[in-house]
Short mmCIF file of N, CA and C and ligand atoms in Angstrom, two decimals:
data_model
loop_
_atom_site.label_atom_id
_atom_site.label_comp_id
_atom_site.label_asym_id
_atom_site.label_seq_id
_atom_site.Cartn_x
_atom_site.Cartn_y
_atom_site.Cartn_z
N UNK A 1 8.69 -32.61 -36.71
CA UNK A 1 9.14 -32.38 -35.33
C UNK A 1 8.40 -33.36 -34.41
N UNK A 2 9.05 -33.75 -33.28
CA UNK A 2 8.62 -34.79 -32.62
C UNK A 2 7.29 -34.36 -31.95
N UNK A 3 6.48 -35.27 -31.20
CA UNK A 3 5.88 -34.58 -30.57
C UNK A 3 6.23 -33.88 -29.45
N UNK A 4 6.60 -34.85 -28.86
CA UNK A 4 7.73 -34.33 -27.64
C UNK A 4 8.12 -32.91 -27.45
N UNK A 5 9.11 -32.54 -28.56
CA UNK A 5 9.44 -31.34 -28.62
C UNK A 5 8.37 -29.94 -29.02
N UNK A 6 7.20 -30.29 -29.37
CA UNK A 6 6.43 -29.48 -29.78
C UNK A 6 5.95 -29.03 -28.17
N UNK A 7 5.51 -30.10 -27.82
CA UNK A 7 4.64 -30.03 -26.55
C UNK A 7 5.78 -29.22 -25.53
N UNK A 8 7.14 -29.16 -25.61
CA UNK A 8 7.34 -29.28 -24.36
C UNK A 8 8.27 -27.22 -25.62
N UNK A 9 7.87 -27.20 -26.35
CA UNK A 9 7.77 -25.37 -26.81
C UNK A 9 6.44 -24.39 -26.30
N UNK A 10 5.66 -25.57 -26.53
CA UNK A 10 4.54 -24.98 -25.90
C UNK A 10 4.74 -24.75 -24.83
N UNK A 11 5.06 -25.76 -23.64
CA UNK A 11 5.12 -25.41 -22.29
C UNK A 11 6.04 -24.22 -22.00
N UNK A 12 7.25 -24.43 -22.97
CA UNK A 12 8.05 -23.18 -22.78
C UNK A 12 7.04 -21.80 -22.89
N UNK A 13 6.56 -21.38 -24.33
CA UNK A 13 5.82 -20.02 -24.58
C UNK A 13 4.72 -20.19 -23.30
N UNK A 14 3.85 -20.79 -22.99
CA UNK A 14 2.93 -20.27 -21.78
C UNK A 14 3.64 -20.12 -20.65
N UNK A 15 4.93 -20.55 -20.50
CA UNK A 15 5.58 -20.39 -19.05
C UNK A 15 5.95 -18.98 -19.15
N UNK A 16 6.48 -18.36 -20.38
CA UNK A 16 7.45 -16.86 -20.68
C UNK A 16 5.69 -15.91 -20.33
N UNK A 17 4.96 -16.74 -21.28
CA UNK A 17 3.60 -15.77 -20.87
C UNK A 17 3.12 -15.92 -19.37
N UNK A 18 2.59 -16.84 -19.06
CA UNK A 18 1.80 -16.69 -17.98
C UNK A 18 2.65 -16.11 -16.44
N UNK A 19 4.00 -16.70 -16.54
CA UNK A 19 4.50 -16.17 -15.15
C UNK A 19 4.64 -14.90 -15.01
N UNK A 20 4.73 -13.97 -15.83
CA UNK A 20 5.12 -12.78 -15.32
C UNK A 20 4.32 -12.18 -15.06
N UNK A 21 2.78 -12.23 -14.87
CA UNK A 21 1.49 -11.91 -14.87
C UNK A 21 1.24 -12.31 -13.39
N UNK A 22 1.66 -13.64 -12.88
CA UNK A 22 1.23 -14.33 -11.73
C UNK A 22 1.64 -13.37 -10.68
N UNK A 23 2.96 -12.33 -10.91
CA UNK A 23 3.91 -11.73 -9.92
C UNK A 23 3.62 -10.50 -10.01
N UNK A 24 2.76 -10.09 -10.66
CA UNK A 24 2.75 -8.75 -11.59
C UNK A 24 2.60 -8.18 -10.12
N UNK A 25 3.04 -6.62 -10.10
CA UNK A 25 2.53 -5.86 -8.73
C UNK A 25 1.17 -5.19 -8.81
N UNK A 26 0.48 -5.26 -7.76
CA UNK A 26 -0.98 -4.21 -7.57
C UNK A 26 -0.58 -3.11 -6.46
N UNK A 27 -1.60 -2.05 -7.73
CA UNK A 27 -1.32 -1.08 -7.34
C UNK A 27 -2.94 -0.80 -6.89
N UNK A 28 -3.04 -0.24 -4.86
CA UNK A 28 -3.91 -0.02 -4.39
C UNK A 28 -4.30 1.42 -3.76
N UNK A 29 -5.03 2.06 -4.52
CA UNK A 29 -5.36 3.86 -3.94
C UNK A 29 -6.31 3.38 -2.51
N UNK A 30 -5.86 4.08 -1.36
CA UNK A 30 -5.83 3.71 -0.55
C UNK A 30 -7.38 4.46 0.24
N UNK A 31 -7.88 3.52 0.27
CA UNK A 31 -9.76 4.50 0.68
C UNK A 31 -10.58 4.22 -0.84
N UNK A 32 -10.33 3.76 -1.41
CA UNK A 32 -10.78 3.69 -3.05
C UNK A 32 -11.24 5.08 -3.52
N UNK A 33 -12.42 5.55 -4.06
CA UNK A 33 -13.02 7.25 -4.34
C UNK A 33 -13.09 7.83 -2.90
N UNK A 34 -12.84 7.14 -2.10
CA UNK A 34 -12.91 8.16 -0.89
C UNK A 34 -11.73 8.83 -0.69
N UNK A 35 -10.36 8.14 -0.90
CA UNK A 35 -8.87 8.69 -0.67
C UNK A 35 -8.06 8.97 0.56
N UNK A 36 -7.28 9.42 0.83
CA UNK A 36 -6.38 9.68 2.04
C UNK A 36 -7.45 10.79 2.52
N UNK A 37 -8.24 10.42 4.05
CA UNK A 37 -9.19 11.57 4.54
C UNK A 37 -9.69 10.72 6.10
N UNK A 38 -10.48 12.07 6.60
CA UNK A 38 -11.24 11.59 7.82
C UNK A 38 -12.49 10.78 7.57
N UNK A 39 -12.87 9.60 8.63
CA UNK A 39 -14.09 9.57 8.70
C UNK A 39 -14.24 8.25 8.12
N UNK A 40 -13.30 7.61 7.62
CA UNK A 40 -13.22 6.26 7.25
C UNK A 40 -12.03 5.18 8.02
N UNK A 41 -12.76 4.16 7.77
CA UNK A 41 -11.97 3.06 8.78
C UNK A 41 -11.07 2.61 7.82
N UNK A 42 -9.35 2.74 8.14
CA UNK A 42 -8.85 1.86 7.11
C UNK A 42 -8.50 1.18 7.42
N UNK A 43 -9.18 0.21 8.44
CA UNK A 43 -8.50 -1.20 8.66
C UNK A 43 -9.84 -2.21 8.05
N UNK A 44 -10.70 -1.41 8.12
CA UNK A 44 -11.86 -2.30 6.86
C UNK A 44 -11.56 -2.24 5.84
N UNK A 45 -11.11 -0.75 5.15
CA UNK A 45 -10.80 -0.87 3.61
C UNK A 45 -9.57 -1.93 3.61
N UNK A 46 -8.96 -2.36 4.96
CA UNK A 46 -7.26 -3.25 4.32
C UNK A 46 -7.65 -4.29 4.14
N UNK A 47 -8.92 -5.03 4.91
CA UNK A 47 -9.18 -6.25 5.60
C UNK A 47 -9.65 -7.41 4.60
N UNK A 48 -9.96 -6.82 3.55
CA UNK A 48 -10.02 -8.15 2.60
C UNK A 48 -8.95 -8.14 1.13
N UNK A 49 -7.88 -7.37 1.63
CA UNK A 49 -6.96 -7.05 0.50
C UNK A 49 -5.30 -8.09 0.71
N UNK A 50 -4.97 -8.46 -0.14
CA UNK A 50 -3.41 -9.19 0.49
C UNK A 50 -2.42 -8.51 -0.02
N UNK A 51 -1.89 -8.11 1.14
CA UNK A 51 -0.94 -6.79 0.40
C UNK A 51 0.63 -7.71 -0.11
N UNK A 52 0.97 -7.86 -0.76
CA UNK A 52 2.79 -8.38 -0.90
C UNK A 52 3.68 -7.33 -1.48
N UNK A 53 4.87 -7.72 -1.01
CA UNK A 53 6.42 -7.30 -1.45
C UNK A 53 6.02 -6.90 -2.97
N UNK A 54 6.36 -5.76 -3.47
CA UNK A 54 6.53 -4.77 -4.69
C UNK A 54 4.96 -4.63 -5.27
N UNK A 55 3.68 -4.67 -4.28
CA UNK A 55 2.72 -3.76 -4.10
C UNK A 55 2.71 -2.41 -3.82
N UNK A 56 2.12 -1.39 -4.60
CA UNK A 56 2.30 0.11 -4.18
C UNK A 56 0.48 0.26 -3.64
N UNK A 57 0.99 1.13 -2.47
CA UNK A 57 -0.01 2.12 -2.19
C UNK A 57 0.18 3.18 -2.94
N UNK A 58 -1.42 4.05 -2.90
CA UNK A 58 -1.46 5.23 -3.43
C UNK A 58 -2.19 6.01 -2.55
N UNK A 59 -1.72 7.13 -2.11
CA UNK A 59 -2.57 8.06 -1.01
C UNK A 59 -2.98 9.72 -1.76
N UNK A 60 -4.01 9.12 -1.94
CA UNK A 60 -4.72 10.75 -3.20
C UNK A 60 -5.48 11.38 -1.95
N UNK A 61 -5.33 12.64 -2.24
CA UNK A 61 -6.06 13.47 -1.18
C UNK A 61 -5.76 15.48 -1.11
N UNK A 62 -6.44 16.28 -1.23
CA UNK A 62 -6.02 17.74 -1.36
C UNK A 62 -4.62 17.94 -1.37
N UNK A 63 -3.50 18.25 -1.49
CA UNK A 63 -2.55 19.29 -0.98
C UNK A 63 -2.53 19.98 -0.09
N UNK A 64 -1.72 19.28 1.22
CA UNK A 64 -2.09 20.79 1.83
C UNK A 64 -3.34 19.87 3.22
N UNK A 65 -4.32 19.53 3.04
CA UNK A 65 -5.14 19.19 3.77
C UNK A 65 -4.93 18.28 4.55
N UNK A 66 -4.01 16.96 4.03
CA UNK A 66 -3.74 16.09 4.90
C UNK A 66 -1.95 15.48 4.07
N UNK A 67 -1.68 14.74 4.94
CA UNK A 67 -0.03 14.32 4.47
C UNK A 67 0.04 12.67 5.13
N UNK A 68 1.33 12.16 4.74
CA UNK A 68 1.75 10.92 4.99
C UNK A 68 2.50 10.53 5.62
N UNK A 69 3.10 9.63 6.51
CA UNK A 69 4.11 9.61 7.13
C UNK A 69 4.55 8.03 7.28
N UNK A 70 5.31 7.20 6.55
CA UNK A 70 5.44 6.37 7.13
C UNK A 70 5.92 5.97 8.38
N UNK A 71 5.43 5.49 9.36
CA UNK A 71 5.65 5.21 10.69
C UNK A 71 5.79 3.83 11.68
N UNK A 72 6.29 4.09 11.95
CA UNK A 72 6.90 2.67 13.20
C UNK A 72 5.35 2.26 13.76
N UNK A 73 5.75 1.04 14.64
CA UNK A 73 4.10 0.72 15.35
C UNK A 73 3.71 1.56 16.40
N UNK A 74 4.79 1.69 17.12
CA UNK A 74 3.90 2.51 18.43
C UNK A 74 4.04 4.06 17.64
N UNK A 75 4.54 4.87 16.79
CA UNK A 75 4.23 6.00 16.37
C UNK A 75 2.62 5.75 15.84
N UNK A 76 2.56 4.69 15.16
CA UNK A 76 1.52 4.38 14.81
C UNK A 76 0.32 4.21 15.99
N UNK A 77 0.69 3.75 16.97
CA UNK A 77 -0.12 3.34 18.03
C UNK A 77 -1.05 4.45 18.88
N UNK A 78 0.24 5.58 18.85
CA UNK A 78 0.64 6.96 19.72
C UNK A 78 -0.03 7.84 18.69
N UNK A 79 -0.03 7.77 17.60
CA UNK A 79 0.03 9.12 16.62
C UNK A 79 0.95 10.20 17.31
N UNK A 80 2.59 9.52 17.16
CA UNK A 80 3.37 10.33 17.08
C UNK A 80 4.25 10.85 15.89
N UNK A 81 3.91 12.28 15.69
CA UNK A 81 4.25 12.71 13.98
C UNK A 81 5.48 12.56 13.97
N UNK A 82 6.04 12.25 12.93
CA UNK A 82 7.48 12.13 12.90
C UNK A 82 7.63 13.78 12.23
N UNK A 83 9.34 13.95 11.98
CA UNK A 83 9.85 15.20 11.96
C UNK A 83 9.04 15.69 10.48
N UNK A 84 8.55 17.08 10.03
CA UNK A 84 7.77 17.32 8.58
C UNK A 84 8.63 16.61 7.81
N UNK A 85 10.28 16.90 7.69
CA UNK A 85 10.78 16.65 6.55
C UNK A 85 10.72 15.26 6.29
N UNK A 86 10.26 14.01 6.94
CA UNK A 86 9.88 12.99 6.35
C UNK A 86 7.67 12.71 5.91
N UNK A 87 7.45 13.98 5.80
CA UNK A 87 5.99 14.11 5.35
C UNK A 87 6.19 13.70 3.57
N UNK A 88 5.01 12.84 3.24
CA UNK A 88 4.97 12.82 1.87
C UNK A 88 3.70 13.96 1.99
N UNK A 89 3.74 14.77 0.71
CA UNK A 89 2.72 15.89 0.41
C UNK A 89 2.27 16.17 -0.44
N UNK A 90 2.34 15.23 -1.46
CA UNK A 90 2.28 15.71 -2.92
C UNK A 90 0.15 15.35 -3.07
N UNK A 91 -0.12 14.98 -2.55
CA UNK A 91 -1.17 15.00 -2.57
C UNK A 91 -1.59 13.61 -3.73
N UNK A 92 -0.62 13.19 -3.82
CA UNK A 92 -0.26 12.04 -4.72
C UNK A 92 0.46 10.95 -4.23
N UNK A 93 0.35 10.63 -3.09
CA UNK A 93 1.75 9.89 -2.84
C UNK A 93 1.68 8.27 -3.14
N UNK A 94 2.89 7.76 -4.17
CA UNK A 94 2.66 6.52 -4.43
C UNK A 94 3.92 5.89 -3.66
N UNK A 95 3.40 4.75 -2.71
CA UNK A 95 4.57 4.04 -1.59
C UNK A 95 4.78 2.58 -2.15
N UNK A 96 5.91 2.11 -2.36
CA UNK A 96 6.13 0.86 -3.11
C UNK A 96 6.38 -0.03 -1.45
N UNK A 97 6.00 -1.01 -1.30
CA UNK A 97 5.78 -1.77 0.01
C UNK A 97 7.12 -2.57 -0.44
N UNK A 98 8.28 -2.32 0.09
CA UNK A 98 9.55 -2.97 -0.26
C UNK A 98 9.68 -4.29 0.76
N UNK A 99 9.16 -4.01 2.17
CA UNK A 99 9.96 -5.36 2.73
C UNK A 99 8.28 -5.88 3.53
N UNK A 100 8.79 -7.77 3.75
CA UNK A 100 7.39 -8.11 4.25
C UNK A 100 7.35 -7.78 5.86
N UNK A 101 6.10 -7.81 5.80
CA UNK A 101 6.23 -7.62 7.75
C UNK A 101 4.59 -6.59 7.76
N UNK A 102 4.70 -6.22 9.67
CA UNK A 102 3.83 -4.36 9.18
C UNK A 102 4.68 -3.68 8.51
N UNK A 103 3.36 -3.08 8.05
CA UNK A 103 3.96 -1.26 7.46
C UNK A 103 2.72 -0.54 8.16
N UNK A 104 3.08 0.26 8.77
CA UNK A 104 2.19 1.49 9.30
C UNK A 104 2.78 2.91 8.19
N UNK A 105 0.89 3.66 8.46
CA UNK A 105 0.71 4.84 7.57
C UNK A 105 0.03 5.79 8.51
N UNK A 106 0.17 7.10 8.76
CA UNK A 106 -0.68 8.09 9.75
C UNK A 106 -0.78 9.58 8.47
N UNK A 107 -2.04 10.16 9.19
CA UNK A 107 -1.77 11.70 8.86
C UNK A 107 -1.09 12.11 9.38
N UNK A 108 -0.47 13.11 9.12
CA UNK A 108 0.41 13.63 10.63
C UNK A 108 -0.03 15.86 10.59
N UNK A 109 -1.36 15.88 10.15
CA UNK A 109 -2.23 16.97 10.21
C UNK A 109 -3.00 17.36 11.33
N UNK A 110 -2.33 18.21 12.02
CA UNK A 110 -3.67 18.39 13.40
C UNK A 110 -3.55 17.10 13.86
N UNK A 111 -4.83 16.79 14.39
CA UNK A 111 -5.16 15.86 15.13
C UNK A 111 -5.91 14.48 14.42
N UNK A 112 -5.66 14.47 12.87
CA UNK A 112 -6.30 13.35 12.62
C UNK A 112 -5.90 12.32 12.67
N UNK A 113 -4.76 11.45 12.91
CA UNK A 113 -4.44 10.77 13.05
C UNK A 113 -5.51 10.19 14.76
N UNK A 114 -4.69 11.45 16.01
CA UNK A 114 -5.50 10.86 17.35
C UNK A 114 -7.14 11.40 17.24
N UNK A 115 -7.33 12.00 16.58
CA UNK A 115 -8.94 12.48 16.64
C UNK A 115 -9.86 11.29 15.99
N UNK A 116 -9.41 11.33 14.51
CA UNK A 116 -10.22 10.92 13.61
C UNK A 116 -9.83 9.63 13.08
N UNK A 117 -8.74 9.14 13.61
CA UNK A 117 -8.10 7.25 13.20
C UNK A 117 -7.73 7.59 11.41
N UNK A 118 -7.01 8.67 11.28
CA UNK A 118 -6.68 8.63 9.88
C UNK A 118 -5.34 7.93 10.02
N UNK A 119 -5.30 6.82 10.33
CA UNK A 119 -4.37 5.89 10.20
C UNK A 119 -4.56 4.75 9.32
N UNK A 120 -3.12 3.70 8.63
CA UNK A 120 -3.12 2.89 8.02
C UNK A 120 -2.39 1.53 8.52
N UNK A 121 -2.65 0.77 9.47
CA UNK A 121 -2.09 -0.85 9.52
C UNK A 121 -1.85 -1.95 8.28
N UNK A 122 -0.79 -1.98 7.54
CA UNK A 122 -1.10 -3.01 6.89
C UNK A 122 0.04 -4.66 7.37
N UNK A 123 -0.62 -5.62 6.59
CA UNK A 123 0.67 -7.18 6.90
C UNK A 123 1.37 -6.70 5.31
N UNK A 124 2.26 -7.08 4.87
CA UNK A 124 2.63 -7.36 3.90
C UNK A 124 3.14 -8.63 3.77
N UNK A 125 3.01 -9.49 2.75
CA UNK A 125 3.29 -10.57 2.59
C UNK A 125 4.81 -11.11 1.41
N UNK A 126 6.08 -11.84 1.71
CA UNK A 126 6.82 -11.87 0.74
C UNK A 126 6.20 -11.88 -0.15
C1 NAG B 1 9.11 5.51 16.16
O1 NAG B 1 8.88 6.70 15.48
C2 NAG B 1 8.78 7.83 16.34
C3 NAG B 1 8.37 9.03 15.50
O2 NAG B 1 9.29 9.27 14.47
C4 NAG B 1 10.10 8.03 17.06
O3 NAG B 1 10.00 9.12 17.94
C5 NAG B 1 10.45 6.76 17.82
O4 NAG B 1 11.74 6.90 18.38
C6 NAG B 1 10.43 5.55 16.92
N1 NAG B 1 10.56 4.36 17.73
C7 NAG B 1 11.39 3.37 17.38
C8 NAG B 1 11.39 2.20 18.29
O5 NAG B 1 12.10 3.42 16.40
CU1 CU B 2 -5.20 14.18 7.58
#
């Protein structure tokens, strides 16, 4: 076999390997062991992270104690809760970041969102 053609199989097999790895999605629990809660800044935990298109958040936190809401900017701005039936609650909630741009995240529990900044700003990137 030529060389030619050897070299350029090779290039084929590391291209089938390596690209799909380059795109792979990350998946980020959001607060790391601390989790969806009061008393932490999450615009420090975002601030050295690059979030892109088919990245998931993960928001771990009691049942029951606190919830999710994805939200617009000024809901975000306002900590204005949106209606329950768009609350995530599972105390598990995993959010796949579908389009680039912001994405805003709030509690929408009591007052932590305006009390305690249990809010989430992120960029997402294509
Ligand atoms: C943002 O979300 C809030 C809460 O759901 C809603 O009341 C408001 O109308 C929304 N604003 C825009 C511009 O969509
Ligand atoms: Cu909360």
């Amino acid at each position: 076999m030529a060389i030619v053609s050897r070299i350029f199989i090779i290039l084929a097999i590391l291209n089938a390997v390596l690209l799909p790895t380059s795109t792979i999605a990350t998946e980020y629990v959001v607060g790391d062991d601390s989790g969806w809660t009061i008393g932490l800044n999450y615009q420090t935990w975002a601030s050295n992270k690059d979030f892109k298109v088919g990245d998931k958040l993960v928001f771990n936190y009691p049942k029951g104690i606190h919830n999710v809401f994805i939200v617009n900017g000024s809901s975000y701005a306002n900590c204005i809760i949106p209606p329950p039936s768009k609350a995530h609650t599972s105390g598990h909630d995993i959010v796949s970041l579908m389009s680039p741009g912001e994405s805003w995240f709030i509690c929408g529990v009591g007052n932590h969102c305006a009390l305690y900044n249990q809010k989430l700003a992120i960029n997402v990137k294509a």
